[in-house]
Amino acid sequence: GLGAVPCTAMLRIAHTTLLAGNEAEVQIKVGSLQRFQQHDCTAEDVGTARFDLTQAHAIGVLDVRTFNMDRNSDNVLVQMASTSSSAVQLVPIDHGYILPSYKHLEEVHSCWLYWPQSKEAYSTTMLEYIDKLDAESDMQLLRTTLALPEDSLLTLFIGTTLIKRGAQCGLTLHETGMLMVREKSDRPSAVEEVVAAAVLLAETQCFEGDAMCHDFYSAVKLHLSELIGQLVLAHQMD
């Protein structure tokens, strides 16, 4: 996709482990296999001025959608250009800490918050890409192919709604990302506060037997859509 993540597949591997008494037990290991990407270095080794704007934004959009807890500079590979003045190719890898439960959004780490590109406006192409993002469709895909838990799928809904509302209201990637980050370690981020409020409203609604509450997750998404919109609008007006 636009984020240029290398082709990745989920694997189930059966192997034999030797046990006492020369018995053997077949165990199933589940993991991911990612295509190796030729590269020259990582983003840690290159000045950010050489990063392509669209690529930088695409990586950031992906990380907001998935609440990536570990986007450090070493997780962005760099393919050098033929000339020292040309933009380099960025390749995001290592997504083992994405889509945490919506209950644990406290440790977002995004190196691109410190890239100057994150403070620049989205291009028309990027705005069109963001506008076409479909949280419900992607949630269903992950539900049926990877059987991800609903708590993690709700996180995808939160992140996708946040990036879409932010773009619609003219927020930069940096401004949107800062809503996810805690200013102090013991204080919830703006998004965490919105999620907590939406969960409380949904729990109350379902507990009281409100006819509008078909199930907890549907109720939370309904409130999240409204509250995230209010959060982004309030930030835009500041």
Coordinates of C-alpha atoms in Angstrom, one line a residue:
G1 CA 0.0 0.0 0.0
L2 CA 0.9 3.7 0.2
G3 CA 2.8 3.1 3.4
A4 CA 5.3 0.8 1.5
V5 CA 5.3 -2.0 4.2
P6 CA 7.1 -5.0 2.8
C7 CA 4.9 -8.0 2.0
T8 CA 4.1 -9.9 5.2
A9 CA 2.4 -13.2 5.8
M10 CA 1.1 -15.0 8.9
L11 CA 2.7 -18.4 9.4
R12 CA 1.9 -21.5 11.4
I13 CA 5.0 -23.7 11.8
A14 CA 5.0 -27.2 13.1
H15 CA 8.3 -28.4 14.6
T16 CA 9.5 -31.2 16.8
T17 CA 11.0 -30.6 20.3
L18 CA 12.9 -33.4 21.9
L19 CA 11.7 -34.3 25.3
A20 CA 12.9 -36.5 28.1
G21 CA 12.9 -40.2 27.2
N22 CA 13.5 -39.5 23.6
E23 CA 9.8 -38.7 23.1
A24 CA 8.9 -36.0 20.6
E25 CA 6.1 -33.5 20.7
V26 CA 4.9 -31.5 17.8
Q27 CA 4.3 -27.9 18.6
I28 CA 2.7 -25.2 16.5
K29 CA 4.3 -21.8 16.5
V30 CA 2.4 -18.8 15.1
G31 CA 4.3 -15.7 13.8
S32 CA 4.8 -13.5 10.8
L33 CA 7.2 -13.7 7.8
Q34 CA 8.2 -10.4 6.1
R35 CA 10.0 -10.1 2.9
F36 CA 13.6 -8.9 3.3
Q37 CA 14.1 -5.4 2.1
Q38 CA 17.4 -4.3 0.7
H39 CA 18.5 -1.1 2.4
D40 CA 21.5 1.1 3.2
C41 CA 20.7 2.3 6.7
T42 CA 17.8 3.4 8.9
A43 CA 16.1 6.7 9.4
E44 CA 18.4 7.2 12.4
D45 CA 21.4 7.7 10.1
V46 CA 19.9 10.2 7.6
G47 CA 18.9 13.8 7.9
T48 CA 15.1 14.2 7.9
A49 CA 15.4 16.9 5.1
R50 CA 15.8 14.0 2.6
F51 CA 12.6 12.3 3.6
D52 CA 9.8 12.3 1.0
L53 CA 6.8 14.2 2.2
T54 CA 4.2 11.7 0.9
Q55 CA 6.1 8.7 2.3
A56 CA 6.6 10.4 5.7
H57 CA 2.9 11.1 5.8
A58 CA 1.9 7.6 4.7
I59 CA 4.0 6.1 7.5
G60 CA 2.4 8.5 10.0
V61 CA -1.1 7.7 8.8
L62 CA -0.5 4.0 9.2
D63 CA 0.8 4.5 12.7
V64 CA -2.1 6.6 13.8
R65 CA -4.6 4.1 12.4
T66 CA -2.9 1.2 14.2
F67 CA -1.7 3.1 17.4
N68 CA 1.9 1.9 16.8
M69 CA 3.6 1.7 20.1
D70 CA 7.1 1.4 18.7
R71 CA 7.8 3.5 15.6
N72 CA 11.4 4.4 16.4
S73 CA 13.9 5.5 13.7
D74 CA 15.4 2.0 13.5
N75 CA 12.1 0.7 12.4
V76 CA 12.2 2.8 9.2
L77 CA 14.7 1.4 6.7
V78 CA 16.3 3.8 4.2
Q79 CA 17.2 3.1 0.6
M80 CA 19.6 5.8 -0.5
A81 CA 19.1 7.7 -3.7
S82 CA 21.6 8.0 -6.6
T83 CA 22.4 11.6 -5.7
S84 CA 23.0 13.2 -2.3
S85 CA 20.3 15.8 -3.0
S86 CA 17.5 13.4 -4.0
A87 CA 14.8 12.1 -1.6
V88 CA 15.5 8.7 0.0
Q89 CA 13.1 5.7 0.0
L90 CA 11.6 5.0 3.4
V91 CA 10.5 1.4 4.3
P92 CA 8.6 0.9 7.6
I93 CA 9.1 -2.4 9.3
D94 CA 8.6 -4.2 12.6
H95 CA 4.9 -3.9 13.4
G96 CA 4.8 -6.2 16.4
Y97 CA 3.4 -3.5 18.6
I98 CA 0.4 -2.3 16.7
L99 CA -3.3 -2.5 17.4
P100 CA -3.1 -2.8 21.2
S101 CA -6.4 -3.2 23.1
Y102 CA -8.3 0.1 23.3
K103 CA -7.8 -0.2 27.1
H104 CA -4.1 0.3 26.7
L105 CA -3.3 3.3 24.5
E106 CA -0.8 4.9 26.9
E107 CA 2.6 4.2 25.3
V108 CA 2.4 5.5 21.7
H109 CA 5.9 6.3 20.4
S110 CA 6.2 8.0 17.0
C111 CA 9.6 9.2 15.7
W112 CA 7.9 11.1 12.9
L113 CA 6.4 13.6 15.3
Y114 CA 9.9 15.1 15.3
W115 CA 10.2 15.1 11.5
P116 CA 9.4 18.5 9.8
Q117 CA 7.2 16.8 7.3
S118 CA 4.7 15.9 10.0
K119 CA 4.0 19.6 10.4
E120 CA 3.4 20.2 6.7
A121 CA -0.1 20.0 5.1
Y122 CA -1.3 16.8 3.4
S123 CA -1.1 16.7 -0.4
T124 CA -4.3 16.3 -2.4
T125 CA -3.3 12.7 -3.1
M126 CA -2.9 12.0 0.6
L127 CA -6.2 13.6 1.5
E128 CA -7.9 11.5 -1.1
Y129 CA -6.2 8.4 0.3
I130 CA -7.3 9.2 3.9
D131 CA -10.8 10.0 2.8
K132 CA -11.2 6.5 1.3
L133 CA -10.1 4.7 4.4
D134 CA -12.8 2.4 5.6
A135 CA -12.5 1.3 9.2
E136 CA -15.4 -1.1 9.2
S137 CA -14.2 -2.9 6.0
D138 CA -10.7 -3.3 7.4
M139 CA -12.0 -4.4 10.8
Q140 CA -14.0 -7.2 9.1
L141 CA -11.0 -8.2 7.0
L142 CA -8.8 -8.6 10.1
R143 CA -11.6 -10.3 12.0
T144 CA -12.1 -13.0 9.4
T145 CA -8.4 -13.5 8.3
L146 CA -6.5 -13.1 11.5
A147 CA -9.2 -13.5 14.1
L148 CA -8.0 -10.4 16.0
P149 CA -9.9 -9.7 19.2
E150 CA -12.6 -7.0 19.2
D151 CA -10.6 -4.9 21.7
S152 CA -7.8 -4.5 19.1
L153 CA -10.3 -4.0 16.2
L154 CA -11.9 -1.1 18.2
T155 CA -8.4 0.5 18.3
L156 CA -8.3 0.4 14.5
F157 CA -11.7 2.2 14.5
I158 CA -10.4 4.8 16.9
G159 CA -7.2 5.5 14.9
T160 CA -9.0 5.5 11.6
T161 CA -11.7 7.9 12.8
L162 CA -9.0 10.1 14.3
I163 CA -6.9 10.4 11.2
K164 CA -10.0 11.0 9.0
R165 CA -11.6 13.6 11.2
G166 CA -8.2 15.3 11.7
A167 CA -7.6 15.6 7.9
Q168 CA -11.1 16.8 7.3
C169 CA -10.6 19.6 9.8
G170 CA -7.2 20.6 8.4
L171 CA -5.1 19.2 11.2
T172 CA -1.5 18.2 10.3
L173 CA -0.2 14.8 11.0
H174 CA 1.8 16.3 13.9
E175 CA -1.3 17.9 15.4
T176 CA -3.2 14.6 15.1
G177 CA -0.3 12.6 16.5
M178 CA 0.0 14.8 19.6
L179 CA -3.6 14.0 20.5
M180 CA -2.4 10.4 21.0
V181 CA 0.6 11.2 23.1
R182 CA 0.7 11.8 26.8
E183 CA 2.1 15.1 27.9
K184 CA 3.0 13.6 31.2
S185 CA 3.4 9.8 31.9
D186 CA 0.7 9.8 34.6
R187 CA -1.8 11.8 32.7
P188 CA -4.0 10.4 29.9
S189 CA -3.7 11.7 26.4
A190 CA -6.6 13.5 24.8
V191 CA -7.6 10.4 22.9
E192 CA -7.4 8.2 26.0
E193 CA -9.8 10.6 27.7
V194 CA -12.2 10.5 24.8
V195 CA -12.1 6.7 24.7
A196 CA -12.8 6.5 28.5
A197 CA -15.8 8.8 28.1
A198 CA -17.1 6.8 25.2
V199 CA -16.7 3.5 27.1
L200 CA -18.5 5.0 30.1
L201 CA -21.4 6.2 28.0
A202 CA -21.7 2.8 26.2
E203 CA -21.6 0.8 29.4
T204 CA -24.3 3.0 31.0
Q205 CA -26.4 2.8 27.9
C206 CA -26.2 -1.0 27.6
F207 CA -26.7 -1.5 31.4
E208 CA -29.9 0.6 31.3
G209 CA -31.2 -1.5 28.4
D210 CA -31.3 1.4 26.0
A211 CA -32.9 0.3 22.7
M212 CA -30.2 2.1 20.8
C213 CA -27.5 -0.2 22.4
H214 CA -27.4 -3.3 20.2
D215 CA -24.1 -4.4 21.7
F216 CA -21.2 -2.8 23.7
Y217 CA -18.8 -2.3 20.8
S218 CA -21.4 -0.8 18.5
A219 CA -22.4 1.7 21.2
V220 CA -18.7 2.6 21.9
K221 CA -18.1 3.3 18.2
L222 CA -21.2 5.5 18.0
H223 CA -20.0 7.6 20.9
L224 CA -16.4 7.6 19.7
S225 CA -17.4 9.0 16.3
E226 CA -19.1 12.0 18.0
L227 CA -16.5 12.6 20.7
I228 CA -13.5 12.3 18.4
G229 CA -15.1 14.8 16.1
Q230 CA -15.6 17.2 19.0
L231 CA -12.0 16.7 20.1
V232 CA -10.6 17.5 16.7
L233 CA -12.9 20.5 16.2
A234 CA -11.9 21.9 19.6
H235 CA -8.2 21.4 18.7
Q236 CA -8.7 23.2 15.4
M237 CA -10.3 26.2 17.1
D238 CA -7.5 26.5 19.7

